PDB file of C-alpha atoms in Angstrom:
ATOM      1  CA  MET V   1     153.985  30.070  65.706  1.00 37.00           C
ATOM      2  CA  ASN V   2     157.406  32.046  65.805  1.00 44.00           C
ATOM      3  CA  ASN V   3     160.579  30.397  65.428  1.00 45.00           C
ATOM      4  CA  VAL V   4     161.852  30.348  68.710  1.00 46.00           C
ATOM      5  CA  LEU V   5     165.707  30.552  67.306  1.00 53.00           C
ATOM      6  CA  THR V   6     164.592  34.004  66.180  1.00 63.00           C
ATOM      7  CA  ILE V   7     163.446  35.323  69.267  1.00 83.00           C
ATOM      8  CA  LYS V   8     165.674  37.335  71.779  1.00 91.00           C
ATOM      9  CA  ALA V   9     165.377  39.092  74.708  1.00 94.00           C
ATOM     10  CA  THR V  10     166.821  42.505  75.811  1.00 95.00           C
ATOM     11  CA  ILE V  11     167.752  42.488  79.833  1.00 96.00           C
ATOM     12  CA  THR V  12     168.235  45.918  81.581  1.00 96.00           C
ATOM     13  CA  VAL V  13     169.937  45.322  85.327  1.00 96.00           C
ATOM     14  CA  GLU V  14     167.918  47.793  87.400  1.00 94.00           C
ATOM     15  CA  SER V  15     170.675  48.784  90.084  1.00 91.00           C
ATOM     16  CA  SER V  16     173.124  49.151  87.165  1.00 90.00           C
ATOM     17  CA  GLY V  17     170.920  50.120  84.143  1.00 92.00           C
ATOM     18  CA  LYS V  18     173.447  47.619  82.378  1.00 94.00           C
ATOM     19  CA  VAL V  19     171.413  46.649  78.957  1.00 96.00           C
ATOM     20  CA  ILE V  20     172.081  43.027  77.694  1.00 95.00           C
ATOM     21  CA  ASP V  21     170.929  41.981  74.200  1.00 95.00           C
ATOM     22  CA  THR V  22     170.964  37.757  74.808  1.00 94.00           C
ATOM     23  CA  LEU V  23     171.824  37.574  70.607  1.00 92.00           C
ATOM     24  CA  ALA V  24     174.411  40.091  70.266  1.00 92.00           C
ATOM     25  CA  ASP V  25     176.053  39.890  73.426  1.00 93.00           C
ATOM     26  CA  TRP V  26     175.625  36.429  74.456  1.00 93.00           C
ATOM     27  CA  GLY V  27     175.208  34.327  71.127  1.00 91.00           C
ATOM     28  CA  CYS V  28     172.628  32.592  72.934  1.00 92.00           C
ATOM     29  CA  ALA V  29     169.140  32.430  71.248  1.00 90.00           C
ATOM     30  CA  ILE V  30     165.529  31.581  73.109  1.00 92.00           C
ATOM     31  CA  GLY V  31     164.853  27.619  72.884  1.00 89.00           C
ATOM     32  CA  ASN V  32     161.513  27.344  74.498  1.00 90.00           C
ATOM     33  CA  ASN V  33     158.301  28.497  73.638  1.00 87.00           C
ATOM     34  CA  ASP V  34     156.809  28.784  77.162  1.00 88.00           C
ATOM     35  CA  TYR V  35     158.919  30.899  78.840  1.00 93.00           C
ATOM     36  CA  ILE V  36     156.149  32.940  80.392  1.00 94.00           C
ATOM     37  CA  GLY V  37     154.248  31.184  83.070  1.00 93.00           C
ATOM     38  CA  GLU V  38     150.350  32.058  83.622  1.00 92.00           C
ATOM     39  CA  PRO V  39     149.347  34.141  86.166  1.00 88.00           C
ATOM     40  CA  GLU V  40     147.577  32.833  89.257  1.00 86.00           C
ATOM     41  CA  VAL V  41     144.465  34.090  90.678  1.00 85.00           C
ATOM     42  CA  GLU V  42     144.282  35.346  94.636  1.00 80.00           C
ATOM     43  CA  THR V  43     141.298  33.892  95.646  1.00 78.00           C
ATOM     44  CA  TYR V  44     139.545  33.638  99.197  1.00 78.00           C
ATOM     45  CA  PHE V  45     136.209  31.445  99.573  1.00 78.00           C
ATOM     46  CA  ILE V  46     134.389  31.493 102.585  1.00 82.00           C
ATOM     47  CA  ASP V  47     132.527  28.481 103.550  1.00 81.00           C
ATOM     48  CA  VAL V  48     129.156  29.355 104.957  1.00 81.00           C
ATOM     49  CA  PRO V  49     127.421  27.012 107.435  1.00 83.00           C
ATOM     50  CA  GLY V  50     124.158  25.955 106.112  1.00 74.00           C
ATOM     51  CA  THR V  51     124.315  27.394 102.386  1.00 76.00           C
ATOM     52  CA  ASP V  52     125.600  25.597  99.326  1.00 74.00           C
ATOM     53  CA  GLY V  53     128.974  25.789  97.599  1.00 77.00           C
ATOM     54  CA  PHE V  54     131.333  28.765  98.939  1.00 79.00           C
ATOM     55  CA  LEU V  55     131.193  32.475  99.235  1.00 79.00           C
ATOM     56  CA  ASP V  56     133.580  34.153  96.836  1.00 76.00           C
ATOM     57  CA  GLY V  57     135.177  36.997  98.644  1.00 74.00           C
ATOM     58  CA  SER V  58     137.917  37.308  96.088  1.00 70.00           C
ATOM     59  CA  GLU V  59     136.906  40.667  94.884  1.00 73.00           C
ATOM     60  CA  ALA V  60     135.692  41.973  98.112  1.00 71.00           C
ATOM     61  CA  ILE V  61     138.290  44.357  98.740  1.00 77.00           C
ATOM     62  CA  THR V  62     139.485  45.631  95.471  1.00 77.00           C
ATOM     63  CA  GLY V  63     136.527  45.339  93.447  1.00 77.00           C
ATOM     64  CA  ARG V  64     138.588  43.334  90.924  1.00 80.00           C
ATOM     65  CA  PRO V  65     140.991  40.313  90.207  1.00 83.00           C
ATOM     66  CA  VAL V  66     144.141  40.374  91.964  1.00 84.00           C
ATOM     67  CA  TYR V  67     147.233  38.261  91.047  1.00 88.00           C
ATOM     68  CA  LYS V  68     150.099  36.325  92.500  1.00 89.00           C
ATOM     69  CA  SER V  69     153.319  36.332  91.069  1.00 91.00           C
ATOM     70  CA  ARG V  70     154.181  34.381  88.005  1.00 93.00           C
ATOM     71  CA  GLU V  71     156.936  32.200  86.727  1.00 95.00           C
ATOM     72  CA  ILE V  72     159.217  33.449  84.056  1.00 96.00           C
ATOM     73  CA  ASP V  73     161.986  30.550  83.031  1.00 96.00           C
ATOM     74  CA  ILE V  74     163.999  31.160  79.984  1.00 96.00           C
ATOM     75  CA  LEU V  75     165.893  28.457  78.541  1.00 95.00           C
ATOM     76  CA  PHE V  76     169.285  30.220  76.622  1.00 94.00           C
ATOM     77  CA  GLY V  77     171.392  27.825  74.235  1.00 91.00           C
ATOM     78  CA  GLY V  78     174.257  28.645  72.178  1.00 91.00           C
ATOM     79  CA  LYS V  79     177.441  27.556  70.499  1.00 91.00           C
ATOM     80  CA  LYS V  80     180.984  28.593  71.920  1.00 91.00           C
ATOM     81  CA  PRO V  81     184.620  26.973  72.091  1.00 91.00           C
ATOM     82  CA  ARG V  82     184.692  24.515  74.901  1.00 90.00           C
ATOM     83  CA  GLU V  83     187.042  26.585  77.488  1.00 89.00           C
ATOM     84  CA  ASP V  84     184.665  29.652  77.277  1.00 90.00           C
ATOM     85  CA  TRP V  85     181.884  28.295  78.856  1.00 91.00           C
ATOM     86  CA  ASP V  86     182.664  28.257  82.412  1.00 92.00           C
ATOM     87  CA  SER V  87     183.825  31.965  82.365  1.00 93.00           C
ATOM     88  CA  PHE V  88     180.947  32.567  80.122  1.00 94.00           C
ATOM     89  CA  ILE V  89     178.253  31.632  82.736  1.00 94.00           C
ATOM     90  CA  SER V  90     179.986  32.924  85.616  1.00 95.00           C
ATOM     91  CA  ASN V  91     179.937  36.293  84.266  1.00 93.00           C
ATOM     92  CA  ILE V  92     176.287  36.284  83.511  1.00 94.00           C
ATOM     93  CA  ARG V  93     176.145  35.013  86.838  1.00 95.00           C
ATOM     94  CA  ASN V  94     177.905  38.296  88.506  1.00 94.00           C
ATOM     95  CA  ARG V  95     175.633  40.771  86.407  1.00 92.00           C
ATOM     96  CA  LEU V  96     172.412  39.054  86.926  1.00 95.00           C
ATOM     97  CA  HIS V  97     171.978  35.929  89.493  1.00 96.00           C
ATOM     98  CA  GLY V  98     169.882  37.547  92.602  1.00 95.00           C
ATOM     99  CA  LYS V  99     169.450  40.761  91.019  1.00 96.00           C
ATOM    100  CA  ASN V 100     165.805  42.621  89.543  1.00 97.00           C
ATOM    101  CA  ILE V 101     165.893  42.920  86.267  1.00 97.00           C
ATOM    102  CA  ARG V 102     163.515  43.996  83.131  1.00 96.00           C
ATOM    103  CA  ILE V 103     163.159  41.882  80.194  1.00 96.00           C
ATOM    104  CA  THR V 104     161.525  42.772  77.043  1.00 96.00           C
ATOM    105  CA  PHE V 105     161.309  39.903  74.115  1.00 94.00           C
ATOM    106  CA  SER V 106     161.779  40.904  70.497  1.00 91.00           C
ATOM    107  CA  ASN V 107     158.384  39.394  69.847  1.00 90.00           C
ATOM    108  CA  ASP V 108     156.578  41.522  72.325  1.00 91.00           C
ATOM    109  CA  PRO V 109     158.536  44.549  72.407  1.00 90.00           C
ATOM    110  CA  ALA V 110     156.079  47.421  73.452  1.00 89.00           C
ATOM    111  CA  TYR V 111     156.283  45.620  77.099  1.00 93.00           C
ATOM    112  CA  TYR V 112     159.070  44.882  79.576  1.00 96.00           C
ATOM    113  CA  TRP V 113     158.792  42.053  82.299  1.00 97.00           C
ATOM    114  CA  THR V 114     160.345  42.492  85.631  1.00 96.00           C
ATOM    115  CA  GLY V 115     161.280  40.211  88.520  1.00 96.00           C
ATOM    116  CA  ARG V 116     164.660  38.972  90.284  1.00 97.00           C
ATOM    117  CA  ALA V 117     166.792  36.726  88.103  1.00 97.00           C
ATOM    118  CA  TYR V 118     168.578  33.884  89.181  1.00 97.00           C
ATOM    119  CA  ILE V 119     170.913  31.603  86.575  1.00 95.00           C
ATOM    120  CA  THR V 120     170.112  27.860  86.809  1.00 95.00           C
ATOM    121  CA  ASP V 121     170.678  24.279  85.490  1.00 93.00           C
ATOM    122  CA  PHE V 122     173.744  25.160  83.292  1.00 91.00           C
ATOM    123  CA  ASP V 123     174.554  22.712  81.136  1.00 89.00           C
ATOM    124  CA  ARG V 124     177.600  22.137  78.235  1.00 87.00           C
ATOM    125  CA  SER V 125     178.111  19.386  75.592  1.00 87.00           C
ATOM    126  CA  ARG V 126     181.230  19.898  73.840  1.00 89.00           C
ATOM    127  CA  GLU V 127     180.779  23.485  72.043  1.00 91.00           C
ATOM    128  CA  ILE V 128     177.019  23.293  72.562  1.00 91.00           C
ATOM    129  CA  GLY V 129     175.906  24.780  75.872  1.00 91.00           C
ATOM    130  CA  GLN V 130     172.661  26.147  77.751  1.00 93.00           C
ATOM    131  CA  PHE V 131     171.283  27.514  81.025  1.00 96.00           C
ATOM    132  CA  HIS V 132     167.860  28.899  82.562  1.00 96.00           C
ATOM    133  CA  LEU V 133     167.301  32.455  83.391  1.00 96.00           C
ATOM    134  CA  SER V 134     164.684  32.024  85.848  1.00 96.00           C
ATOM    135  CA  VAL V 135     162.509  34.630  87.519  1.00 96.00           C
ATOM    136  CA  PRO V 136     160.339  32.697  89.842  1.00 95.00           C
ATOM    137  CA  LYS V 137     158.399  35.515  91.228  1.00 94.00           C
ATOM    138  CA  ALA V 138     158.254  37.794  88.704  1.00 95.00           C
ATOM    139  CA  ASP V 139     155.169  40.548  88.629  1.00 94.00           C
ATOM    140  CA  PRO V 140     152.288  39.157  86.960  1.00 95.00           C
ATOM    141  CA  TYR V 141     151.586  41.902  84.768  1.00 95.00           C
ATOM    142  CA  LYS V 142     153.851  42.985  81.986  1.00 96.00           C
ATOM    143  CA  TYR V 143     154.266  47.279  81.667  1.00 94.00           C
ATOM    144  CA  SER V 144     154.077  49.450  78.790  1.00 92.00           C
ATOM    145  CA  LEU V 145     157.995  50.615  77.555  1.00 91.00           C
ATOM    146  CA  ALA V 146     156.687  54.202  77.954  1.00 89.00           C
ATOM    147  CA  ASP V 147     154.881  55.744  80.511  1.00 90.00           C
ATOM    148  CA  SER V 148     152.130  58.773  79.880  1.00 90.00           C
ATOM    149  CA  THR V 149     154.746  61.612  79.962  1.00 92.00           C
ATOM    150  CA  GLU V 150     157.100  59.817  77.186  1.00 84.00           C
ATOM    151  CA  GLU V 151     157.258  59.980  73.719  1.00 77.00           C
ATOM    152  CA  TRP V 152     155.431  57.095  72.170  1.00 69.00           C
ATOM    153  CA  LEU V 153     157.465  54.806  69.740  1.00 61.00           C
ATOM    154  CA  TRP V 154     156.028  53.764  66.380  1.00 57.00           C
ATOM    155  CA  ASP V 155     157.701  50.427  65.841  1.00 60.00           C
ATOM    156  CA  PRO V 156     156.184  48.435  68.754  1.00 56.00           C
ATOM    157  CA  PHE V 157     152.940  50.444  68.690  1.00 55.00           C
ATOM    158  CA  ASP V 158     150.022  47.967  68.365  1.00 58.00           C
ATOM    159  CA  PHE V 159     147.314  50.235  66.352  1.00 53.00           C
ATOM    160  CA  GLU V 160     144.372  47.852  66.985  1.00 59.00           C
ATOM    161  CA  THR V 161     145.107  47.726  71.155  1.00 57.00           C
ATOM    162  CA  GLY V 162     147.267  50.717  71.937  1.00 57.00           C
ATOM    163  CA  VAL V 163     146.616  53.991  73.886  1.00 71.00           C
ATOM    164  CA  ILE V 164     148.505  57.000  73.196  1.00 78.00           C
ATOM    165  CA  ASP V 165     148.908  59.078  76.269  1.00 84.00           C
ATOM    166  CA  GLN V 166     149.712  62.347  76.292  1.00 87.00           C
ATOM    167  CA  GLY V 167     150.343  63.503  80.106  1.00 89.00           C
ATOM    168  CA  ALA V 168     153.269  65.238  80.130  1.00 93.00           C
ATOM    169  CA  GLY V 169     153.443  69.273  80.411  1.00 93.00           C
ATOM    170  CA  ILE V 170     149.644  69.856  81.437  1.00 94.00           C
ATOM    171  CA  THR V 171     148.933  73.619  82.209  1.00 95.00           C
ATOM    172  CA  ILE V 172     145.905  74.686  83.958  1.00 95.00           C
ATOM    173  CA  SER V 173     144.718  78.358  83.655  1.00 94.00           C
ATOM    174  CA  GLY V 174     141.321  78.792  85.585  1.00 94.00           C
ATOM    175  CA  SER V 175     139.968  75.222  84.689  1.00 94.00           C
ATOM    176  CA  GLY V 176     140.652  72.149  83.027  1.00 94.00           C
ATOM    177  CA  SER V 177     140.494  68.329  82.392  1.00 95.00           C
ATOM    178  CA  TYR V 178     142.648  65.169  81.385  1.00 95.00           C
ATOM    179  CA  THR V 179     141.079  61.903  81.152  1.00 95.00           C
ATOM    180  CA  VAL V 180     142.809  58.637  81.875  1.00 95.00           C
ATOM    181  CA  TYR V 181     141.582  55.686  80.051  1.00 94.00           C
ATOM    182  CA  SER V 182     140.904  52.432  81.322  1.00 91.00           C
ATOM    183  CA  GLY V 183     143.171  49.436  80.425  1.00 87.00           C
ATOM    184  CA  ASP V 184     143.820  46.238  81.472  1.00 86.00           C
ATOM    185  CA  VAL V 185     145.794  47.013  84.916  1.00 90.00           C
ATOM    186  CA  ALA V 186     143.960  49.211  87.306  1.00 91.00           C
ATOM    187  CA  ILE V 187     145.844  52.543  87.064  1.00 93.00           C
ATOM    188  CA  VAL V 188     146.346  55.222  90.025  1.00 95.00           C
ATOM    189  CA  PRO V 189     147.771  58.105  88.483  1.00 96.00           C
ATOM    190  CA  VAL V 190     150.541  60.338  90.172  1.00 97.00           C
ATOM    191  CA  LEU V 191     150.262  64.077  89.696  1.00 97.00           C
ATOM    192  CA  ASN V 192     153.469  65.625  89.579  1.00 97.00           C
ATOM    193  CA  VAL V 193     153.048  69.299  90.273  1.00 97.00           C
ATOM    194  CA  LYS V 194     155.704  71.608  88.647  1.00 97.00           C
ATOM    195  CA  SER V 195     153.965  75.242  89.605  1.00 96.00           C
ATOM    196  CA  ILE V 196     151.044  76.453  91.107  1.00 96.00           C
ATOM    197  CA  GLY V 197     149.595  79.884  90.727  1.00 94.00           C
ATOM    198  CA  SER V 198     148.127  82.313  93.182  1.00 93.00           C
ATOM    199  CA  THR V 199     144.421  80.531  92.892  1.00 92.00           C
ATOM    200  CA  GLY V 200     146.090  77.385  94.201  1.00 95.00           C
ATOM    201  CA  LEU V 201     145.526  74.098  91.929  1.00 96.00           C
ATOM    202  CA  LYS V 202     142.873  71.320  93.236  1.00 96.00           C
ATOM    203  CA  VAL V 203     141.525  68.209  91.218  1.00 96.00           C
ATOM    204  CA  THR V 204     138.092  66.484  91.542  1.00 96.00           C
ATOM    205  CA  ALA V 205     137.829  62.817  90.666  1.00 95.00           C
ATOM    206  CA  CYS V 206     135.887  59.850  91.427  1.00 91.00           C
ATOM    207  CA  GLY V 207     133.632  61.929  93.328  1.00 91.00           C
ATOM    208  CA  GLU V 208     136.092  63.761  95.706  1.00 94.00           C
ATOM    209  CA  THR V 209     138.459  66.858  95.331  1.00 96.00           C
ATOM    210  CA  TYR V 210     142.026  67.090  96.555  1.00 97.00           C
ATOM    211  CA  THR V 211     144.076  69.946  96.733  1.00 97.00           C
ATOM    212  CA  LEU V 212     147.613  69.651  95.086  1.00 96.00           C
ATOM    213  CA  THR V 213     151.083  70.701  96.231  1.00 96.00           C
ATOM    214  CA  LEU V 214     154.338  71.153  94.653  1.00 97.00           C
ATOM    215  CA  GLY V 215     155.974  67.576  93.898  1.00 96.00           C
ATOM    216  CA  ARG V 216     154.650  64.333  93.887  1.00 97.00           C
ATOM    217  CA  ASN V 217     150.537  63.781  94.555  1.00 97.00           C
ATOM    218  CA  ARG V 218     149.191  60.320  95.107  1.00 97.00           C
ATOM    219  CA  PHE V 219     145.547  59.851  95.982  1.00 96.00           C
ATOM    220  CA  PRO V 220     145.201  56.184  96.260  1.00 93.00           C
ATOM    221  CA  ASP V 221     141.162  56.459  95.845  1.00 93.00           C
ATOM    222  CA  ILE V 222     141.719  57.887  92.382  1.00 95.00           C
ATOM    223  CA  VAL V 223     141.570  54.561  90.736  1.00 93.00           C
ATOM    224  CA  VAL V 224     140.826  53.598  87.034  1.00 94.00           C
ATOM    225  CA  TYR V 225     139.361  50.253  86.100  1.00 91.00           C
ATOM    226  CA  GLY V 226     136.693  49.116  84.554  1.00 89.00           C
ATOM    227  CA  SER V 227     135.968  52.649  83.224  1.00 92.00           C
ATOM    228  CA  ASP V 228     137.451  55.746  82.104  1.00 95.00           C
ATOM    229  CA  VAL V 229     138.298  58.501  84.938  1.00 95.00           C
ATOM    230  CA  THR V 230     138.198  62.484  83.916  1.00 96.00           C
ATOM    231  CA  LEU V 231     140.335  64.433  86.207  1.00 97.00           C
ATOM    232  CA  GLU V 232     139.053  67.919  86.784  1.00 97.00           C
ATOM    233  CA  PHE V 233     141.307  70.849  87.568  1.00 97.00           C
ATOM    234  CA  THR V 234     140.333  74.011  89.101  1.00 96.00           C
ATOM    235  CA  GLY V 235     142.926  76.922  89.790  1.00 95.00           C
ATOM    236  CA  SER V 236     146.245  77.178  87.754  1.00 95.00           C
ATOM    237  CA  GLY V 237     149.728  75.580  87.437  1.00 95.00           C
ATOM    238  CA  THR V 238     151.645  73.023  85.422  1.00 96.00           C
ATOM    239  CA  LEU V 239     152.039  69.077  85.943  1.00 96.00           C
ATOM    240  CA  ASP V 240     152.715  65.959  84.285  1.00 97.00           C
ATOM    241  CA  ILE V 241     150.441  63.209  84.840  1.00 96.00           C
ATOM    242  CA  VAL V 242     152.435  59.769  85.000  1.00 96.00           C
ATOM    243  CA  TYR V 243     150.876  56.394  84.508  1.00 95.00           C
ATOM    244  CA  ARG V 244     151.956  53.536  82.926  1.00 94.00           C
ATOM    245  CA  ARG V 245     149.880  50.762  81.131  1.00 93.00           C
ATOM    246  CA  GLY V 246     149.910  46.894  81.775  1.00 92.00           C
ATOM    247  CA  SER V 247     148.830  43.686  80.371  1.00 92.00           C
ATOM    248  CA  LEU V 248     148.694  40.080  81.161  1.00 91.00           C
TER     249      LEU V 248
END
């Protein structure tokens, strides 16, 4: 088991882009192991008269499990001069309380969690203080730091389970293809078209053909989940294929 005193978090305030290192900037370590709650499956059971049990319609619409928000509750603690604690907590509240944040933990550096944060349960005994950073309705999934168009990083990359996506700067001349490999989270790729040639640009996937236009193209019926999906292009142009992987 990891020693919790060595675990820190990096917090990014989405509205301002401000980045906080909880050890370097606050001098506070994480004091609990169970800071990420379990995901709750969204279920729908139908009681059909004259039949045993219930009809499970939980996956009838999506064809996959859907999860409700989960709770993140981090206990932070540290040592400071007694007279510094009240202003310290006030500054943290000003920066974080009620704001949407991204959190990356040092023992899982390739992913971030997101949600609206609250500072609660501050307590101090002489120089030792503690408080909770709570995200009661966090997204059920953690997401990869890099999307499919960004450079992947060596340090946090998991060579056993990681997937290297290379969706930036795709050039189509006559025809071409790009495969989106299935992962743990349903992916609906965004096709950001930068240029289109005189022959136009189309994509075929999941049994349908779509005409692409300049800018952002997103088709809800192109869903990658359970099996890989190959995007088949005809025409000419350049585009980025943008998506981000996630995991429970």
